[in-house]
Short mmCIF file of C-alpha atoms in Angstrom, two decimals:
data_model
loop_
_atom_site.label_atom_id
_atom_site.label_comp_id
_atom_site.label_asym_id
_atom_site.label_seq_id
_atom_site.Cartn_x
_atom_site.Cartn_y
_atom_site.Cartn_z
CA MET V 1 112.23 77.88 95.77
CA LYS V 2 113.35 80.04 92.91
CA LEU V 3 112.98 78.12 89.64
CA LEU V 4 114.31 79.39 86.33
CA ARG V 5 115.17 78.58 82.75
CA TYR V 6 118.51 79.42 81.17
CA GLY V 7 120.27 79.13 77.85
CA PRO V 8 119.79 80.18 74.22
CA VAL V 9 116.38 81.13 72.88
CA GLY V 10 114.34 78.01 72.20
CA ARG V 11 116.87 75.73 73.93
CA GLU V 12 116.43 76.75 77.56
CA LYS V 13 117.15 74.28 80.36
CA PRO V 14 115.49 74.15 83.79
CA GLY V 15 117.34 75.28 86.89
CA LEU V 16 117.00 76.54 90.42
CA VAL V 17 118.71 79.03 92.70
CA ASP V 18 120.38 77.38 95.71
CA LYS V 19 120.65 78.81 99.23
CA ASP V 20 123.88 80.60 98.29
CA GLY V 21 122.30 82.30 95.30
CA LYS V 22 124.03 80.07 92.75
CA VAL V 23 122.22 78.54 89.78
CA ARG V 24 121.98 74.74 89.60
CA ASP V 25 120.95 72.59 86.64
CA LEU V 26 117.67 70.67 87.09
CA SER V 27 117.53 68.97 83.70
CA ALA V 28 118.32 65.50 85.13
CA HIS V 29 115.14 65.71 87.19
CA VAL V 30 112.59 67.67 85.15
CA GLU V 31 112.21 68.29 81.44
CA ASP V 32 111.26 71.94 81.89
CA ILE V 33 109.67 74.39 84.31
CA ALA V 34 106.22 73.60 83.01
CA GLY V 35 103.26 71.23 83.28
CA ASP V 36 103.53 68.54 85.94
CA ALA V 37 106.80 69.99 87.26
CA ILE V 38 104.95 73.00 88.69
CA SER V 39 102.02 71.02 90.11
CA PRO V 40 101.89 70.75 93.90
CA GLU V 41 103.34 67.23 93.69
CA GLY V 42 105.96 68.28 91.15
CA LEU V 43 107.12 71.17 93.32
CA ARG V 44 107.35 68.89 96.35
CA LYS V 45 109.61 66.54 94.38
CA ILE V 46 111.89 69.38 93.32
CA ALA V 47 112.02 70.71 96.89
CA ALA V 48 113.16 67.29 98.10
CA ILE V 49 116.24 67.34 95.84
CA ASP V 50 119.57 68.12 97.50
CA ALA V 51 120.44 71.27 95.57
CA SER V 52 124.13 70.90 96.41
CA SER V 53 124.18 67.68 94.38
CA LEU V 54 123.11 69.48 91.20
CA PRO V 55 125.63 70.80 88.66
CA LEU V 56 126.54 74.47 89.00
CA VAL V 57 125.74 76.66 86.01
CA GLU V 58 127.19 79.91 84.68
CA VAL V 59 124.21 81.70 83.17
CA ASP V 60 124.75 83.72 80.01
CA ARG V 61 121.04 84.27 79.46
CA TYR V 62 117.92 83.79 81.55
CA GLY V 63 114.92 82.62 79.56
CA PRO V 64 111.29 83.19 80.52
CA CYS V 65 110.91 81.49 83.90
CA ILE V 66 107.93 79.39 82.79
CA ALA V 67 107.38 77.31 79.65
CA GLY V 68 104.22 75.96 78.08
CA THR V 69 102.10 79.03 78.75
CA GLY V 70 98.74 78.56 77.08
CA LYS V 71 97.15 81.80 78.26
CA PHE V 72 98.73 85.13 79.17
CA ILE V 73 95.87 86.91 80.93
CA CYS V 74 96.20 90.55 81.92
CA ILE V 75 94.17 92.72 84.26
CA GLY V 76 93.68 96.39 83.35
CA LEU V 77 93.39 99.38 85.69
CA ASN V 78 93.85 97.17 88.74
CA TYR V 79 95.70 99.72 90.88
CA SER V 80 93.67 102.57 92.29
CA ASP V 81 96.53 105.06 91.97
CA HIS V 82 97.31 104.00 88.39
CA ALA V 83 93.64 104.40 87.39
CA ALA V 84 93.75 107.92 88.86
CA GLU V 85 96.86 108.93 86.87
CA THR V 86 95.22 107.85 83.59
CA GLY V 87 91.95 109.62 84.43
CA ALA V 88 90.02 106.36 84.50
CA LYS V 89 87.58 105.10 87.11
CA VAL V 90 88.29 101.92 89.04
CA PRO V 91 86.21 99.28 87.21
CA PRO V 92 83.39 97.53 89.11
CA GLU V 93 84.79 94.18 87.88
CA PRO V 94 88.29 93.29 86.68
CA ILE V 95 89.11 94.34 83.12
CA ILE V 96 90.43 91.24 81.34
CA PHE V 97 92.47 91.21 78.16
CA MET V 98 94.86 88.73 76.59
CA LYS V 99 98.49 89.19 75.69
CA ALA V 100 99.77 86.90 72.94
CA THR V 101 102.13 84.23 74.26
CA SER V 102 104.47 85.07 71.36
CA ALA V 103 105.26 88.31 73.26
CA ILE V 104 106.99 86.34 76.03
CA VAL V 105 110.78 86.78 76.22
CA GLY V 106 113.49 86.46 78.83
CA PRO V 107 113.80 89.04 81.59
CA ASN V 108 116.87 90.74 80.12
CA ASP V 109 116.16 90.28 76.42
CA ASP V 110 115.84 93.35 74.20
CA VAL V 111 112.48 95.11 73.98
CA GLU V 112 111.57 96.11 70.43
CA VAL V 113 109.74 99.30 69.55
CA PRO V 114 107.38 98.00 66.85
CA ARG V 115 107.25 99.55 63.40
CA GLY V 116 104.95 102.57 63.31
CA SER V 117 105.04 102.98 67.09
CA GLU V 118 105.23 106.38 68.74
CA LYS V 119 103.89 105.43 72.18
CA THR V 120 105.66 102.32 73.48
CA ASP V 121 105.31 102.27 77.27
CA TRP V 122 106.34 100.24 80.33
CA GLU V 123 104.45 98.58 83.20
CA VAL V 124 106.02 96.67 86.11
CA GLU V 125 103.60 93.91 87.13
CA LEU V 126 103.20 91.01 89.53
CA GLY V 127 102.70 87.78 87.59
CA VAL V 128 100.78 84.83 89.03
CA VAL V 129 101.66 81.40 87.58
CA ILE V 130 99.03 78.67 87.70
CA GLY V 131 100.28 75.24 88.79
CA LYS V 132 97.06 73.25 89.06
CA HIS V 133 93.91 73.20 86.90
CA ALA V 134 91.35 75.70 88.21
CA LYS V 135 87.68 75.86 87.28
CA TYR V 136 84.95 77.45 89.39
CA VAL V 137 87.22 77.76 92.42
CA SER V 138 86.42 79.88 95.46
CA GLU V 139 88.70 82.59 96.86
CA ASP V 140 89.51 80.28 99.77
CA GLU V 141 90.70 77.62 97.31
CA ALA V 142 92.43 79.98 94.89
CA LEU V 143 96.01 79.78 96.15
CA ASP V 144 95.86 75.97 96.06
CA HIS V 145 96.02 76.41 92.27
CA VAL V 146 98.95 78.85 92.22
CA ALA V 147 102.51 77.57 91.70
CA GLY V 148 104.13 80.91 92.42
CA TYR V 149 104.87 84.45 91.33
CA CYS V 150 107.15 86.24 88.88
CA LEU V 151 108.14 89.67 87.64
CA ILE V 152 106.64 90.90 84.36
CA ASN V 153 107.14 94.01 82.25
CA ASP V 154 103.79 94.45 80.50
CA VAL V 155 105.19 96.52 77.64
CA SER V 156 102.39 98.37 75.83
CA GLU V 157 101.95 100.46 72.68
CA ARG V 158 99.37 103.04 73.73
CA ALA V 159 98.31 104.21 70.28
CA PHE V 160 97.81 100.62 69.10
CA GLN V 161 95.98 99.92 72.37
CA ALA V 162 93.60 102.86 72.63
CA GLU V 163 93.65 105.05 69.53
CA ARG V 164 92.94 102.42 66.90
CA GLN V 165 89.80 100.36 66.50
CA GLY V 166 89.18 97.20 68.50
CA GLN V 167 90.39 95.85 71.79
CA TRP V 168 93.59 96.36 73.79
CA THR V 169 95.22 93.11 72.67
CA LYS V 170 97.08 94.47 69.64
CA GLY V 171 98.70 97.16 71.77
CA LYS V 172 99.89 94.57 74.26
CA SER V 173 101.01 91.64 72.11
CA CYS V 174 103.88 92.87 69.93
CA ASP V 175 106.98 90.69 69.88
CA THR V 176 109.12 91.16 73.05
CA PHE V 177 106.27 92.86 74.94
CA GLY V 178 106.30 90.24 77.73
CA PRO V 179 109.65 90.00 79.55
CA THR V 180 109.04 87.37 82.26
CA GLY V 181 111.28 86.25 85.13
CA PRO V 182 114.08 85.86 86.07
CA TRP V 183 112.53 83.37 88.49
CA LEU V 184 109.31 81.59 89.29
CA VAL V 185 109.24 82.07 93.06
CA THR V 186 107.07 79.44 94.73
CA LYS V 187 104.22 80.82 96.79
CA ASP V 188 105.66 79.58 100.10
CA GLU V 189 108.44 82.18 99.77
CA ILE V 190 106.04 85.13 99.41
CA GLU V 191 104.29 85.76 102.70
CA ASP V 192 101.86 88.35 101.31
CA PRO V 193 101.57 89.02 97.57
CA GLN V 194 99.45 92.07 98.42
CA ASN V 195 102.32 93.88 100.10
CA LEU V 196 105.29 93.85 97.70
CA LYS V 197 107.36 96.88 96.74
CA MET V 198 107.53 97.46 92.97
CA TRP V 199 109.72 99.81 90.95
CA LEU V 200 110.77 100.66 87.41
CA ASP V 201 113.47 102.97 86.04
CA VAL V 202 114.13 104.21 82.51
CA ASN V 203 117.68 105.44 81.87
CA GLY V 204 118.25 105.57 85.61
CA HIS V 205 115.19 107.72 86.37
CA ARG V 206 112.66 106.20 88.78
CA TYR V 207 109.20 106.38 87.18
CA GLN V 208 107.32 103.67 89.06
CA ASP V 209 107.71 103.35 92.83
CA GLY V 210 104.67 101.55 94.16
CA SER V 211 103.32 98.55 95.98
CA SER V 212 100.95 95.69 95.31
CA ALA V 213 99.11 97.00 98.40
CA THR V 214 97.19 99.38 96.12
CA MET V 215 95.92 96.54 93.94
CA VAL V 216 92.11 96.73 93.71
CA TYR V 217 91.45 93.05 93.02
CA GLY V 218 93.94 90.78 94.78
CA VAL V 219 95.48 87.50 93.73
CA LYS V 220 92.93 85.24 95.42
CA TYR V 221 90.04 87.19 93.94
CA LEU V 222 91.52 87.23 90.44
CA VAL V 223 92.22 83.49 90.32
CA SER V 224 88.70 82.74 91.55
CA TYR V 225 87.10 85.34 89.26
CA LEU V 226 88.90 84.20 86.12
CA SER V 227 88.09 80.55 86.86
CA GLN V 228 84.39 81.37 86.59
CA PHE V 229 84.86 82.23 82.91
CA MET V 230 87.66 79.93 81.73
CA SER V 231 89.68 77.00 82.95
CA LEU V 232 93.15 77.93 84.14
CA HIS V 233 95.91 75.44 83.33
CA PRO V 234 99.47 74.86 84.59
CA GLY V 235 101.76 77.45 83.03
CA ASP V 236 99.03 80.05 82.48
CA ILE V 237 100.12 83.52 83.61
CA ILE V 238 97.97 86.22 85.16
CA SER V 239 99.59 89.66 84.95
CA THR V 240 97.83 91.61 87.66
CA GLY V 241 98.20 95.28 86.72
CA THR V 242 100.63 98.11 87.39
CA PRO V 243 101.10 100.91 89.93
CA PRO V 244 101.34 104.55 88.80
CA GLY V 245 104.27 106.02 86.92
CA VAL V 246 103.77 104.73 83.38
CA GLY V 247 104.89 106.89 80.47
CA LEU V 248 101.30 107.71 79.55
CA GLY V 249 100.81 109.20 83.00
CA GLN V 250 103.71 111.67 82.72
CA LYS V 251 103.09 115.33 81.92
CA PRO V 252 104.22 115.58 79.18
CA ASN V 253 104.05 111.93 78.15
CA VAL V 254 107.29 109.97 78.01
CA PHE V 255 107.61 106.94 75.73
CA LEU V 256 110.37 104.46 74.96
CA LYS V 257 112.83 104.89 72.11
CA ALA V 258 115.75 102.88 70.78
CA GLY V 259 118.75 103.11 73.08
CA ASP V 260 116.74 103.45 76.30
CA VAL V 261 117.41 101.04 79.15
CA ILE V 262 114.59 99.75 81.37
CA ALA V 263 115.30 98.33 84.83
CA LEU V 264 112.57 96.99 87.10
CA GLY V 265 111.98 94.78 90.09
CA ILE V 266 109.54 93.46 92.66
CA GLU V 267 110.46 92.66 96.24
CA GLY V 268 111.38 88.97 96.50
CA LEU V 269 110.92 88.31 92.78
CA GLY V 270 114.17 89.60 91.33
CA GLU V 271 115.00 92.22 88.75
CA GLN V 272 114.99 92.72 84.99
CA ARG V 273 117.03 94.91 82.66
CA GLN V 274 116.19 95.47 79.01
CA LYS V 275 117.72 97.51 76.23
CA VAL V 276 115.20 99.09 73.88
CA VAL V 277 115.83 98.56 70.17
CA GLN V 278 113.97 99.46 67.01
CA GLY V 279 111.90 96.57 65.65
#
């Protein structure tokens, strides 16, 4: 299934994409795409609904595809070819950092260049959405706790991230730095999350053209690994890293400015399009 949220900011309604690619309203059946609705039982109930019986919807705006996110966990330098372009070594364990949940916006909402920024950058990423509480789970059990996958643009301000004191979080958490969606695609629709084509364009120029096949630490490993350090709850998002082609990796560097247009996608997970504005 492809689950989504649509409508004005703060007033999004739940929906799904039917077999003909049309959006249907789910609000008579679930309150939101969150919590119990994305548990294994909740997803089975939604799958049992006759989609053709649901009201058709004309979508003016897609919201973030998941609500109620308590943790937005990101993995750094998790693609071997991206680590190489930045001159970094592949880490012996996953690099974990947090992105503030206040950064989450819809997939086509504007991206703001924050005040004082000179190095706002892009990163197409595979997002993993937790659907069932996970604590101390094994790799074999890991996918039992995953509701599905989504497309994420892990927008980053490189100077805030690496040239100022402290950790990466402040370079990753600015408002609008987490476009998410358009859909939460349930895991049964993605045969192999470690073999998905990924791309990102800025102003029509292809900068990122990679695959999740070059991910160092895969989805199963990451869910298991993270669950050794913290409980994972329904709605939590794991953003799993980016392939090469970020602005920081260009020679000379290329960074976002007001008026730019970002377009990105992942095979099977849909596409995003954002206009860059000055914050």
